[in-house]
């Protein structure tokens, strides 16, 4: 057993509950490896667990995404080796300098992609992948609306959707974020703080509406997102940064044009080794083709995870944020 530094949540609450502590680190168990982390990804799902919106029993180490180098192997591990550069997007306990991870969560990072970039893109990039290529198959001629266009998923999705041939409409909350989104694949970006985004979408589409709305905002954009859709369009609710959508009345879907609605999570889309590899490889390919670039716009020391959460919740961040152990 050795010791490492990690952020530990001992009670649910605000960003001040994120405290750096010395924690014990056991040798990796069967099917696990130990990694020294180069960077940890910050995601809104970390906030949901910290506040108790998503259930986790304190004490726990938050975080799901990171990248690093393997330093030790557990029993039975044959598909990874000491020295391998690896990344993951669905292994709880990421806010740590060193950690053990089950190999089922890991993918090898290709040469030419830095560990920092890998940590910045795994959860957000694979989310963009399943949203655009699996939940709905975006292709030339598809018209999409993507809320929070300047966020971590939004900037990746805008570039990727444009590469797929879509017309890409986004929403953002400031001129700086609008400009950022326009530089990352979006054809049109609506300031939803100033403009009625439903009216703007109808105007931009000549009254036709969009094929699919991708909504990670939740309470503040519902049910207005439904009014942006074509008949038989798809509402994809994949997050709730403004709060959850309450009491979804299924009758709305018929009233607003025989709509479809889904509430997917990345973890269901990468639940098997084959699915994880396919999703990750699709992401690595698009990044290495330079059709999608990953923006690391903020970095914080791991010890300042609380400040990072404060800035994320205040919408002060854009693109991707990393915590550096």
Coordinates of C-alpha atoms in Angstrom, one line a residue:
X1 CA 0.0 0.0 0.0
X2 CA 1.1 3.5 -0.8
X3 CA -0.4 7.0 -0.4
X4 CA -1.6 9.4 -3.0
X5 CA -3.5 12.7 -3.2
X6 CA -7.2 12.8 -4.1
X7 CA -10.3 15.0 -3.7
X8 CA -12.7 13.4 -1.2
X9 CA -16.3 14.3 -0.8
X10 CA -17.3 13.6 2.8
X11 CA -20.7 15.4 2.7
X12 CA -22.9 16.5 -0.2
X13 CA -23.1 20.2 -1.0
X14 CA -21.4 23.1 -2.7
X15 CA -17.9 23.3 -4.2
X16 CA -16.4 23.8 -0.7
X17 CA -17.0 20.1 0.0
X18 CA -14.2 19.2 -2.4
X19 CA -11.2 18.7 -0.2
X20 CA -7.7 17.4 -1.1
X21 CA -6.6 14.6 1.2
X22 CA -3.9 11.9 1.5
X23 CA -5.6 8.6 0.7
X24 CA -4.3 5.0 0.8
X25 CA -3.7 3.3 -2.6
X26 CA -3.7 -0.5 -2.6
X27 CA -2.0 -2.6 -5.2
X28 CA -4.2 -3.1 -8.2
X29 CA -6.6 -6.0 -7.8
X30 CA -7.5 -8.7 -10.4
X31 CA -8.4 -7.2 -13.7
X32 CA -7.1 -3.8 -12.6
X33 CA -4.1 -1.6 -13.4
X34 CA -2.6 1.3 -11.5
X35 CA -2.1 4.5 -13.3
X36 CA -0.2 7.7 -12.7
X37 CA -2.6 10.4 -14.0
X38 CA -1.5 13.2 -16.2
X39 CA -4.8 15.0 -16.2
X40 CA -8.4 14.6 -15.1
X41 CA -11.5 15.8 -17.1
X42 CA -14.0 18.1 -15.4
X43 CA -17.7 17.4 -16.4
X44 CA -21.1 18.6 -15.3
X45 CA -21.9 15.0 -14.1
X46 CA -19.3 15.6 -11.4
X47 CA -21.4 18.4 -10.1
X48 CA -24.5 16.2 -10.1
X49 CA -22.8 13.7 -7.9
X50 CA -21.3 16.3 -5.6
X51 CA -24.8 17.9 -4.9
X52 CA -26.6 14.6 -4.6
X53 CA -28.7 15.0 -7.8
X54 CA -27.1 11.7 -8.8
X55 CA -26.7 9.2 -6.0
X56 CA -23.3 8.4 -4.4
X57 CA -22.7 7.6 -0.8
X58 CA -20.1 9.8 0.9
X59 CA -17.2 9.6 1.4
X60 CA -16.3 9.2 -2.3
X61 CA -13.7 10.5 -4.8
X62 CA -15.6 12.2 -7.7
X63 CA -14.8 12.2 -11.4
X64 CA -15.2 9.8 -14.2
X65 CA -12.6 10.8 -16.8
X66 CA -8.8 10.9 -16.9
X67 CA -5.7 9.8 -18.7
X68 CA -2.3 8.6 -17.6
X69 CA 0.4 6.0 -17.7
X70 CA 0.2 2.4 -16.3
X71 CA 2.6 1.8 -13.5
X72 CA 1.5 -1.6 -12.2
X73 CA -0.7 -4.6 -13.3
X74 CA -3.2 -6.6 -11.3
X75 CA -3.6 -10.3 -11.6
X76 CA -4.8 -11.6 -14.9
X77 CA -4.2 -8.4 -16.9
X78 CA -2.8 -9.4 -20.3
X79 CA -4.2 -6.8 -22.7
X80 CA -2.3 -3.8 -21.1
X81 CA 1.3 -3.4 -20.1
X82 CA 3.3 -1.2 -17.7
X83 CA 4.1 2.1 -19.6
X84 CA 1.0 2.0 -21.8
X85 CA -0.7 5.4 -22.2
X86 CA -4.4 5.0 -21.4
X87 CA -7.6 7.0 -20.9
X88 CA -11.1 6.4 -19.6
X89 CA -14.5 8.1 -19.4
X90 CA -16.6 6.0 -17.1
X91 CA -14.5 4.9 -14.0
X92 CA -15.6 6.6 -10.8
X93 CA -12.8 8.1 -8.6
X94 CA -10.9 10.2 -11.2
X95 CA -10.0 13.1 -9.0
X96 CA -6.7 11.6 -7.8
X97 CA -3.0 11.8 -8.7
X98 CA -2.8 8.0 -8.9
X99 CA -5.5 5.4 -9.0
X100 CA -6.5 1.8 -9.8
X101 CA -8.8 1.2 -12.7
X102 CA -10.5 -1.9 -14.1
X103 CA -9.2 -2.5 -17.6
X104 CA -12.8 -2.8 -18.9
X105 CA -12.9 1.0 -18.7
X106 CA -9.6 1.7 -20.4
X107 CA -8.6 2.4 -24.0
X108 CA -5.0 2.9 -25.3
X109 CA -4.2 6.4 -26.4
X110 CA -2.8 6.5 -29.9
X111 CA 0.5 8.1 -30.7
X112 CA 0.0 11.7 -31.7
X113 CA -2.6 12.4 -29.1
X114 CA -1.3 13.8 -25.8
X115 CA -2.5 12.5 -22.5
X116 CA -3.9 15.9 -21.7
X117 CA -5.9 15.9 -24.9
X118 CA -7.1 12.4 -24.2
X119 CA -8.3 13.4 -20.7
X120 CA -10.0 16.4 -22.2
X121 CA -11.9 14.5 -24.8
X122 CA -12.9 11.0 -23.8
X123 CA -16.2 11.7 -22.0
X124 CA -17.2 14.7 -24.0
X125 CA -15.9 13.3 -27.3
X126 CA -17.5 9.9 -26.9
X127 CA -20.7 11.7 -25.9
X128 CA -20.6 13.6 -29.2
X129 CA -19.9 10.4 -31.0
X130 CA -22.9 8.5 -29.7
X131 CA -25.2 11.5 -30.0
X132 CA -24.4 12.2 -33.6
X133 CA -23.8 8.7 -34.9
X134 CA -25.9 6.4 -32.8
X135 CA -28.8 8.1 -31.0
X136 CA -29.5 9.8 -34.3
X137 CA -27.6 9.3 -37.5
X138 CA -26.6 12.8 -38.6
X139 CA -25.8 12.9 -42.3
X140 CA -25.7 15.4 -45.2
X141 CA -28.8 17.5 -45.1
X142 CA -29.6 16.9 -41.4
X143 CA -30.6 20.1 -39.5
X144 CA -29.7 20.0 -35.8
X145 CA -30.1 22.3 -32.8
X146 CA -27.4 21.9 -30.1
X147 CA -27.9 23.8 -26.8
X148 CA -24.8 25.0 -24.9
X149 CA -22.9 25.1 -28.2
X150 CA -19.7 26.6 -26.5
X151 CA -19.5 23.9 -23.8
X152 CA -17.1 20.9 -23.9
X153 CA -19.5 18.6 -25.8
X154 CA -20.9 21.4 -27.8
X155 CA -17.6 22.5 -29.4
X156 CA -16.8 18.9 -30.4
X157 CA -20.3 18.2 -31.7
X158 CA -20.4 21.3 -33.8
X159 CA -17.2 20.5 -35.6
X160 CA -18.2 16.8 -36.0
X161 CA -21.7 17.5 -37.2
X162 CA -20.4 20.0 -39.8
X163 CA -17.9 17.3 -41.0
X164 CA -20.9 14.9 -41.4
X165 CA -22.6 17.5 -43.7
X166 CA -25.3 18.8 -41.3
X167 CA -26.7 22.3 -40.9
X168 CA -25.7 23.1 -37.3
X169 CA -27.6 25.6 -35.2
X170 CA -26.5 26.3 -31.6
X171 CA -27.4 28.3 -28.6
X172 CA -25.1 30.1 -26.2
X173 CA -25.3 32.7 -23.4
X174 CA -22.8 35.4 -24.4
X175 CA -21.2 37.0 -27.4
X176 CA -17.8 35.5 -26.6
X177 CA -19.4 32.0 -26.5
X178 CA -21.3 32.7 -29.7
X179 CA -18.1 33.7 -31.5
X180 CA -16.4 30.5 -30.1
X181 CA -19.1 28.3 -31.4
X182 CA -19.2 29.9 -34.8
X183 CA -15.4 29.1 -35.1
X184 CA -16.2 25.5 -34.3
X185 CA -18.6 24.3 -37.0
X186 CA -21.8 26.1 -36.2
X187 CA -23.7 27.8 -39.0
X188 CA -25.9 29.9 -36.7
X189 CA -25.7 30.5 -33.0
X190 CA -28.6 32.0 -31.0
X191 CA -28.1 34.1 -27.8
X192 CA -30.8 32.4 -25.7
X193 CA -30.3 35.1 -23.0
X194 CA -31.5 37.8 -25.4
X195 CA -33.5 36.0 -28.2
X196 CA -36.4 33.7 -28.3
X197 CA -34.6 30.6 -29.6
X198 CA -37.8 28.9 -30.8
X199 CA -38.7 31.9 -33.0
X200 CA -35.1 32.1 -34.3
X201 CA -35.0 28.4 -35.2
X202 CA -38.2 28.7 -37.1
X203 CA -36.9 31.7 -38.9
X204 CA -33.6 30.0 -39.7
X205 CA -35.4 26.9 -41.0
X206 CA -38.1 28.7 -43.0
X207 CA -40.7 27.3 -40.5
X208 CA -39.7 23.7 -41.1
X209 CA -37.9 23.1 -37.7
X210 CA -35.0 20.8 -37.1
X211 CA -34.6 17.1 -37.3
X212 CA -33.1 16.7 -33.8
X213 CA -32.5 18.8 -30.7
X214 CA -29.6 17.9 -28.4
X215 CA -30.4 19.4 -25.0
X216 CA -28.1 19.2 -22.0
X217 CA -29.6 22.3 -20.3
X218 CA -32.8 20.8 -19.1
X219 CA -35.2 22.9 -17.1
X220 CA -34.5 26.2 -18.7
X221 CA -34.9 25.0 -22.3
X222 CA -37.9 22.6 -21.8
X223 CA -40.5 22.4 -23.3
X224 CA -39.3 25.0 -25.8
X225 CA -36.9 22.6 -27.4
X226 CA -39.9 20.5 -28.5
X227 CA -41.2 23.5 -30.4
X228 CA -38.1 23.6 -32.6
X229 CA -38.6 20.1 -34.0
X230 CA -40.1 19.0 -37.3
X231 CA -43.0 16.6 -37.1
X232 CA -41.7 13.2 -36.0
X233 CA -38.4 14.9 -34.9
X234 CA -36.3 13.6 -32.0
X235 CA -35.7 15.4 -28.7
X236 CA -32.5 14.1 -27.1
X237 CA -32.2 15.1 -23.4
X238 CA -28.6 14.2 -22.3
X239 CA -28.1 16.5 -19.3
X240 CA -29.7 19.0 -17.0
X241 CA -27.2 21.8 -16.2
X242 CA -30.0 24.2 -15.3
X243 CA -31.9 21.6 -13.3
X244 CA -33.9 18.4 -14.2
X245 CA -37.0 18.4 -16.4
X246 CA -39.9 17.7 -14.1
X247 CA -43.0 15.7 -14.8
X248 CA -42.6 15.1 -18.5
X249 CA -46.2 14.9 -20.0
X250 CA -46.0 12.3 -22.8
X251 CA -49.0 14.0 -24.4
X252 CA -46.8 16.9 -25.4
X253 CA -45.1 14.6 -27.9
X254 CA -48.4 14.0 -29.8
X255 CA -49.5 17.6 -29.5
X256 CA -46.3 19.0 -30.9
X257 CA -46.1 16.7 -34.0
X258 CA -45.7 13.0 -33.1
X259 CA -42.3 13.6 -31.6
X260 CA -39.8 11.2 -30.3
X261 CA -37.9 11.7 -27.0
X262 CA -34.9 9.9 -25.4
X263 CA -32.8 10.3 -22.3
X264 CA -29.5 8.6 -23.2
X265 CA -26.3 8.3 -21.2
X266 CA -22.8 7.6 -22.5
X267 CA -22.4 4.6 -20.1
X268 CA -25.1 2.6 -21.8
X269 CA -23.4 3.2 -25.2
X270 CA -20.0 1.9 -24.1
X271 CA -21.1 -0.9 -21.8
X272 CA -19.2 -3.6 -23.7
X273 CA -15.5 -3.8 -24.7
X274 CA -16.5 -3.8 -28.4
X275 CA -18.8 -0.8 -28.0
X276 CA -16.2 1.2 -26.0
X277 CA -13.5 0.5 -28.6
X278 CA -15.7 1.3 -31.5
X279 CA -16.8 4.6 -29.9
X280 CA -13.3 5.6 -28.8
X281 CA -11.7 4.7 -32.1
X282 CA -14.3 6.7 -34.0
X283 CA -13.4 9.7 -31.8
X284 CA -9.6 9.2 -32.2
X285 CA -10.0 9.0 -36.0
X286 CA -12.0 12.2 -36.3
X287 CA -9.5 14.1 -34.0
X288 CA -6.4 12.7 -35.9
X289 CA -8.1 13.7 -39.2
X290 CA -8.0 17.3 -37.8
X291 CA -11.7 17.7 -38.6
X292 CA -12.3 18.1 -34.9
X293 CA -9.9 19.9 -32.6
X294 CA -10.1 19.7 -28.8
X295 CA -10.0 23.0 -26.9
X296 CA -8.5 22.8 -23.4
X297 CA -9.6 26.3 -22.4
X298 CA -9.1 26.1 -18.6
X299 CA -6.8 24.2 -16.3
X300 CA -6.8 24.1 -12.5
X301 CA -4.6 22.3 -10.0
X302 CA -6.4 19.2 -8.6
X303 CA -6.3 20.9 -5.2
X304 CA -8.5 23.7 -6.7
X305 CA -11.3 21.4 -7.9
X306 CA -13.7 23.5 -5.8
X307 CA -12.8 26.7 -7.8
X308 CA -13.2 24.8 -11.0
X309 CA -16.7 23.6 -10.0
X310 CA -17.7 27.2 -9.0
X311 CA -16.6 28.5 -12.4
X312 CA -18.3 25.6 -14.3
X313 CA -21.6 26.2 -12.5
X314 CA -21.3 30.0 -13.0
X315 CA -21.0 29.4 -16.8
X316 CA -17.5 31.0 -16.7
X317 CA -15.9 28.1 -18.6
X318 CA -16.0 27.2 -22.3
X319 CA -14.8 24.2 -24.1
X320 CA -12.9 21.7 -21.9
X321 CA -11.5 22.1 -18.4
X322 CA -8.8 19.9 -16.9
X323 CA -7.7 19.3 -13.4
X324 CA -3.9 18.6 -13.1
X325 CA -2.7 16.4 -10.3

